mmCIF file of C-alpha atoms in Angstrom:
data_model
loop_
_atom_site.group_PDB
_atom_site.id
_atom_site.type_symbol
_atom_site.label_atom_id
_atom_site.label_comp_id
_atom_site.label_asym_id
_atom_site.label_seq_id
_atom_site.Cartn_x
_atom_site.Cartn_y
_atom_site.Cartn_z
ATOM 1 C CA ASP A 673 -0.266 14.796 2.776
ATOM 2 C CA ALA A 674 -3.974 15.823 3.004
ATOM 3 C CA LYS A 675 -6.240 13.873 5.158
ATOM 4 C CA THR A 676 -9.096 11.871 3.495
ATOM 5 C CA THR A 677 -12.440 10.649 5.066
ATOM 6 C CA GLN A 678 -14.024 7.690 3.623
ATOM 7 C CA PRO A 679 -17.103 5.602 4.896
ATOM 8 C CA THR A 680 -16.098 2.605 6.903
ATOM 9 C CA SER A 681 -18.227 0.086 4.807
ATOM 10 C CA MET A 682 -20.606 -0.152 1.857
ATOM 11 C CA ASP A 683 -22.599 -2.797 0.055
ATOM 12 C CA CYS A 684 -23.370 -3.116 -3.497
ATOM 13 C CA ALA A 685 -25.193 -5.691 -5.574
ATOM 14 C CA GLU A 686 -23.410 -7.530 -8.170
ATOM 15 C CA GLY A 687 -23.721 -5.992 -11.769
ATOM 16 C CA ARG A 688 -24.443 -2.609 -10.107
ATOM 17 C CA ALA A 689 -22.187 0.339 -10.139
ATOM 18 C CA ALA A 690 -20.396 0.685 -6.986
ATOM 19 C CA ASN A 691 -19.772 4.364 -6.074
ATOM 20 C CA LEU A 692 -17.155 4.891 -3.267
ATOM 21 C CA PRO A 693 -16.862 8.583 -1.951
ATOM 22 C CA CYS A 694 -13.840 10.189 -0.370
ATOM 23 C CA ASN A 695 -13.485 13.621 1.206
ATOM 24 C CA HIS A 696 -10.444 15.636 0.849
ATOM 25 C CA SER A 697 -11.219 19.009 1.709
ATOM 26 C CA THR A 698 -7.621 20.010 2.630
ATOM 27 C CA ILE A 699 -6.005 18.892 -0.605
ATOM 28 C CA SER A 700 -3.311 21.127 -2.007
ATOM 29 C CA GLY A 701 -3.014 22.237 -5.722
ATOM 30 C CA ASN A 702 -0.128 19.682 -6.358
ATOM 31 C CA GLU A 703 -1.648 16.746 -4.736
ATOM 32 C CA TYR A 704 -3.326 14.003 -6.620
ATOM 33 C CA VAL A 705 -5.980 11.583 -5.539
ATOM 34 C CA TYR A 706 -4.809 7.915 -5.555
ATOM 35 C CA TRP A 707 -7.027 4.899 -5.038
ATOM 36 C CA TYR A 708 -5.833 1.611 -4.009
ATOM 37 C CA ARG A 709 -7.672 -1.722 -2.988
ATOM 38 C CA GLN A 710 -6.812 -4.712 -0.968
ATOM 39 C CA ILE A 711 -8.605 -8.040 -1.520
ATOM 40 C CA HIS A 712 -8.549 -10.218 1.556
ATOM 41 C CA SER A 713 -4.914 -11.735 2.234
ATOM 42 C CA GLN A 714 -3.310 -10.000 -0.673
ATOM 43 C CA GLY A 715 -1.296 -6.738 -0.826
ATOM 44 C CA PRO A 716 -2.807 -3.621 -1.890
ATOM 45 C CA GLN A 717 -3.242 -3.020 -5.621
ATOM 46 C CA TYR A 718 -3.201 0.315 -7.608
ATOM 47 C CA ILE A 719 -6.522 1.241 -9.262
ATOM 48 C CA ILE A 720 -6.454 4.723 -10.524
ATOM 49 C CA HIS A 721 -5.228 8.213 -9.822
ATOM 50 C CA GLY A 722 -6.056 11.783 -10.943
ATOM 51 C CA LEU A 723 -5.388 15.412 -10.430
ATOM 52 C CA LYS A 724 -8.529 17.280 -11.515
ATOM 53 C CA ASN A 725 -9.863 15.799 -14.446
ATOM 54 C CA ASN A 726 -11.936 12.804 -14.437
ATOM 55 C CA GLU A 727 -10.016 9.744 -15.236
ATOM 56 C CA THR A 728 -11.017 6.057 -16.505
ATOM 57 C CA ASN A 729 -9.221 2.963 -17.055
ATOM 58 C CA GLU A 730 -10.049 -0.665 -17.368
ATOM 59 C CA MET A 731 -10.702 -1.120 -13.820
ATOM 60 C CA ALA A 732 -12.472 2.103 -12.813
ATOM 61 C CA SER A 733 -13.520 5.678 -13.260
ATOM 62 C CA LEU A 734 -12.442 8.494 -11.045
ATOM 63 C CA ILE A 735 -14.640 11.584 -10.758
ATOM 64 C CA ILE A 736 -13.130 14.563 -8.895
ATOM 65 C CA THR A 737 -15.326 17.717 -8.078
ATOM 66 C CA GLU A 738 -14.588 20.967 -9.458
ATOM 67 C CA ASP A 739 -13.295 22.361 -6.255
ATOM 68 C CA ARG A 740 -11.307 19.095 -5.704
ATOM 69 C CA LYS A 741 -12.559 18.637 -2.167
ATOM 70 C CA SER A 742 -14.125 15.375 -2.850
ATOM 71 C CA SER A 743 -13.967 12.374 -5.284
ATOM 72 C CA THR A 744 -15.720 9.274 -6.142
ATOM 73 C CA LEU A 745 -14.414 5.994 -7.492
ATOM 74 C CA ILE A 746 -16.774 4.212 -9.615
ATOM 75 C CA LEU A 747 -16.683 0.426 -10.416
ATOM 76 C CA PRO A 748 -19.229 0.405 -13.176
ATOM 77 C CA HIS A 749 -20.322 -3.412 -12.989
ATOM 78 C CA ALA A 750 -19.330 -4.611 -9.577
ATOM 79 C CA THR A 751 -18.633 -8.487 -9.188
ATOM 80 C CA LEU A 752 -17.948 -10.599 -6.171
ATOM 81 C CA ARG A 753 -14.273 -10.239 -6.984
ATOM 82 C CA ASP A 754 -14.537 -6.556 -6.348
ATOM 83 C CA THR A 755 -15.160 -7.104 -2.655
ATOM 84 C CA ALA A 756 -12.199 -5.622 -0.881
ATOM 85 C CA VAL A 757 -11.048 -2.492 1.107
ATOM 86 C CA TYR A 758 -10.742 0.515 -1.019
ATOM 87 C CA TYR A 759 -8.184 3.289 0.149
ATOM 88 C CA CYS A 760 -8.339 6.871 -1.083
ATOM 89 C CA ILE A 761 -4.951 8.689 -0.544
ATOM 90 C CA VAL A 762 -4.062 12.166 -1.374
ATOM 91 C CA ARG A 763 -0.466 12.897 -2.043
ATOM 92 C CA VAL A 764 2.026 14.565 -4.588
ATOM 93 C CA SER A 765 2.738 12.460 -7.595
ATOM 94 C CA TYR A 766 6.451 12.141 -7.112
ATOM 95 C CA PHE A 767 8.071 9.452 -5.043
ATOM 96 C CA THR A 768 11.441 10.796 -4.485
ATOM 97 C CA GLY A 769 13.740 10.343 -1.456
ATOM 98 C CA THR A 770 12.135 10.727 1.884
ATOM 99 C CA ALA A 771 8.942 11.799 0.089
ATOM 100 C CA SER A 772 8.410 8.472 -1.295
ATOM 101 C CA LYS A 773 6.411 7.050 1.503
ATOM 102 C CA LEU A 774 2.683 6.310 1.064
ATOM 103 C CA THR A 775 0.283 6.361 4.046
ATOM 104 C CA PHE A 776 -2.730 4.532 4.171
ATOM 105 C CA GLY A 777 -5.891 5.246 6.160
ATOM 106 C CA THR A 778 -8.496 2.686 7.222
ATOM 107 C CA GLY A 779 -10.402 2.669 3.917
ATOM 108 C CA THR A 780 -13.970 1.652 2.936
ATOM 109 C CA ARG A 781 -14.764 -2.156 3.223
ATOM 110 C CA LEU A 782 -16.782 -2.793 -0.106
ATOM 111 C CA GLN A 783 -19.001 -5.855 0.202
ATOM 112 C CA VAL A 784 -20.460 -6.968 -3.286
ATOM 113 C CA THR A 785 -23.400 -9.383 -2.730
ATOM 114 C CA LEU A 786 -25.455 -11.555 -5.183
ATOM 115 C CA ASP B 273 4.167 -6.844 -14.929
ATOM 116 C CA VAL B 274 6.179 -5.558 -12.107
ATOM 117 C CA LYS B 275 6.962 -8.469 -9.677
ATOM 118 C CA VAL B 276 7.542 -7.906 -5.961
ATOM 119 C CA THR B 277 8.217 -11.373 -4.472
ATOM 120 C CA GLN B 278 8.309 -12.081 -0.738
ATOM 121 C CA SER B 279 10.419 -15.279 0.258
ATOM 122 C CA SER B 280 7.666 -16.720 2.404
ATOM 123 C CA ARG B 281 3.884 -16.612 2.597
ATOM 124 C CA TYR B 282 3.883 -18.102 6.156
ATOM 125 C CA LEU B 283 6.379 -18.181 8.840
ATOM 126 C CA VAL B 284 6.305 -19.420 12.393
ATOM 127 C CA LYS B 285 9.118 -18.543 14.750
ATOM 128 C CA ARG B 286 10.158 -18.625 18.336
ATOM 129 C CA THR B 287 10.357 -15.820 20.796
ATOM 130 C CA GLY B 288 13.924 -14.335 20.816
ATOM 131 C CA GLU B 289 14.856 -15.779 17.374
ATOM 132 C CA LYS B 290 16.380 -13.534 14.788
ATOM 133 C CA VAL B 291 14.090 -13.357 11.751
ATOM 134 C CA PHE B 292 14.746 -12.281 8.131
ATOM 135 C CA LEU B 293 11.937 -11.492 5.781
ATOM 136 C CA GLU B 294 13.166 -10.972 2.269
ATOM 137 C CA CYS B 295 11.613 -9.051 -0.629
ATOM 138 C CA VAL B 296 12.844 -8.932 -4.229
ATOM 139 C CA GLN B 297 11.474 -6.728 -6.927
ATOM 140 C CA ASP B 298 12.436 -7.252 -10.674
ATOM 141 C CA MET B 299 11.770 -3.855 -12.259
ATOM 142 C CA ASP B 300 14.644 -1.613 -11.113
ATOM 143 C CA HIS B 301 12.656 0.360 -8.755
ATOM 144 C CA GLU B 302 14.602 2.894 -6.553
ATOM 145 C CA ASN B 303 12.226 2.864 -3.574
ATOM 146 C CA MET B 304 11.376 -0.215 -1.516
ATOM 147 C CA PHE B 305 9.170 -0.337 1.589
ATOM 148 C CA TRP B 306 8.001 -2.538 4.488
ATOM 149 C CA TYR B 307 4.639 -2.286 6.243
ATOM 150 C CA ARG B 308 2.869 -4.369 8.657
ATOM 151 C CA GLN B 309 -0.833 -4.758 8.834
ATOM 152 C CA ASP B 310 -2.924 -5.656 11.874
ATOM 153 C CA PRO B 311 -6.587 -5.804 12.295
ATOM 154 C CA GLY B 312 -8.233 -2.397 13.172
ATOM 155 C CA LEU B 313 -4.834 -0.518 12.740
ATOM 156 C CA GLY B 314 -4.447 -0.686 8.943
ATOM 157 C CA LEU B 315 -1.103 -0.559 7.039
ATOM 158 C CA ARG B 316 1.728 1.013 8.985
ATOM 159 C CA LEU B 317 5.029 1.745 7.544
ATOM 160 C CA ILE B 318 8.126 0.274 9.306
ATOM 161 C CA TYR B 319 11.116 1.257 7.116
ATOM 162 C CA PHE B 320 11.797 2.364 3.613
ATOM 163 C CA SER B 321 14.782 2.868 1.309
ATOM 164 C CA TYR B 322 15.022 5.190 -1.562
ATOM 165 C CA ASP B 323 18.498 4.079 -2.889
ATOM 166 C CA VAL B 324 20.955 1.236 -2.106
ATOM 167 C CA LYS B 325 22.269 1.343 1.299
ATOM 168 C CA MET B 326 19.941 4.040 2.065
ATOM 169 C CA LYS B 327 17.165 3.499 4.882
ATOM 170 C CA GLU B 328 14.640 5.832 6.461
ATOM 171 C CA LYS B 329 12.404 5.037 9.598
ATOM 172 C CA GLY B 330 8.783 4.764 9.088
ATOM 173 C CA ASP B 331 6.243 5.125 11.697
ATOM 174 C CA ILE B 332 6.965 1.998 13.671
ATOM 175 C CA PRO B 333 10.506 0.994 13.465
ATOM 176 C CA GLU B 334 11.178 -0.008 16.872
ATOM 177 C CA GLY B 335 12.352 -3.702 17.253
ATOM 178 C CA TYR B 336 13.122 -3.844 13.550
ATOM 179 C CA SER B 337 16.133 -3.136 11.230
ATOM 180 C CA VAL B 338 16.555 -3.270 7.548
ATOM 181 C CA SER B 339 19.067 -3.991 4.881
ATOM 182 C CA ARG B 340 19.420 -2.976 1.236
ATOM 183 C CA GLU B 341 22.689 -4.137 -0.239
ATOM 184 C CA LYS B 342 21.306 -4.472 -3.826
ATOM 185 C CA LYS B 343 19.018 -2.396 -5.614
ATOM 186 C CA GLU B 344 16.380 -5.308 -6.116
ATOM 187 C CA ARG B 345 16.448 -6.658 -2.495
ATOM 188 C CA PHE B 346 15.298 -5.076 0.706
ATOM 189 C CA SER B 347 15.357 -7.200 3.984
ATOM 190 C CA LEU B 348 13.528 -6.582 7.107
ATOM 191 C CA ILE B 349 15.148 -7.970 10.345
ATOM 192 C CA LEU B 350 13.536 -8.722 13.405
ATOM 193 C CA GLU B 351 16.619 -8.919 15.812
ATOM 194 C CA SER B 352 14.848 -10.796 18.720
ATOM 195 C CA ALA B 353 11.333 -11.825 17.736
ATOM 196 C CA SER B 354 8.489 -11.089 20.111
ATOM 197 C CA THR B 355 4.938 -12.041 20.230
ATOM 198 C CA ASN B 356 3.657 -8.480 19.471
ATOM 199 C CA GLN B 357 5.434 -8.626 16.150
ATOM 200 C CA THR B 358 3.068 -11.428 15.002
ATOM 201 C CA SER B 359 1.463 -9.701 11.881
ATOM 202 C CA MET B 360 1.107 -9.652 8.152
ATOM 203 C CA TYR B 361 4.173 -8.067 6.736
ATOM 204 C CA LEU B 362 3.923 -6.412 3.285
ATOM 205 C CA CYS B 363 6.725 -5.192 1.057
ATOM 206 C CA ALA B 364 6.209 -2.806 -1.708
ATOM 207 C CA SER B 365 8.421 -0.979 -4.424
ATOM 208 C CA SER B 366 8.028 2.221 -6.626
ATOM 209 C CA LEU B 367 9.941 4.204 -8.992
ATOM 210 C CA SER B 368 11.188 7.670 -7.695
ATOM 211 C CA THR B 369 10.110 9.484 -10.932
ATOM 212 C CA GLY B 370 7.366 8.924 -13.446
ATOM 213 C CA ALA B 371 5.756 6.630 -10.840
ATOM 214 C CA GLY B 372 2.221 7.645 -11.489
ATOM 215 C CA TYR B 373 0.705 4.537 -10.161
ATOM 216 C CA GLY B 374 2.743 4.659 -7.073
ATOM 217 C CA TYR B 375 3.500 1.321 -5.355
ATOM 218 C CA THR B 376 3.343 -2.371 -6.249
ATOM 219 C CA PHE B 377 3.013 -4.682 -3.329
ATOM 220 C CA GLY B 378 4.050 -8.209 -2.761
ATOM 221 C CA SER B 379 1.493 -10.728 -1.516
ATOM 222 C CA GLY B 380 2.608 -10.622 1.938
ATOM 223 C CA THR B 381 4.313 -12.663 4.779
ATOM 224 C CA ARG B 382 2.163 -13.813 7.744
ATOM 225 C CA LEU B 383 4.464 -14.150 10.635
ATOM 226 C CA THR B 384 3.615 -15.767 13.868
ATOM 227 C CA VAL B 385 5.893 -15.544 16.791
ATOM 228 C CA VAL B 386 5.373 -18.207 19.480
#
């Protein structure tokens, strides 16, 4: 799996867009970008994933640069409940046999404030 | 919604005790995983299983074993608990194919060994 680099922490005002960057310059052609988040004292939660096109769902948008070396997770209107650690993970999209494991880095701690 | 249920939210055990942490998922997922999470070290994979009776070591298997006798249940066993196994333990599951979203996590078991 390709290595990712994320800022250690970020702040965002409630109601504003939170833009969380991730660098993955060694990403391979068949690797996807996954985002998870972990709210304090809970298990991580899937947010979104994408290959090369921008993706949007009810939780967030994922913008991947054309060269795929970096991406940004966007929470369009951050609330206090979005305060969490956000993990960017790059891996293939299948979870078969010994390739099923998922490796987490240290993520970005997002603090949403009033 | 996929549910991954961990049998205990909090557990206190004595040094040397044999400890069983149970995890059950209700969506017929092939893969199941055990992680531990410690401050500053992130999530680390202990063991995983991609089929009934199959198990694979993760990054930190020492001091642990696992059992998967049925598809829906994955048990983590601490043969002789030690204080350095005090941690948050997280179970997860995933499909092996078509698993675009990756993993679903349980809420975690906070184990304290005294």
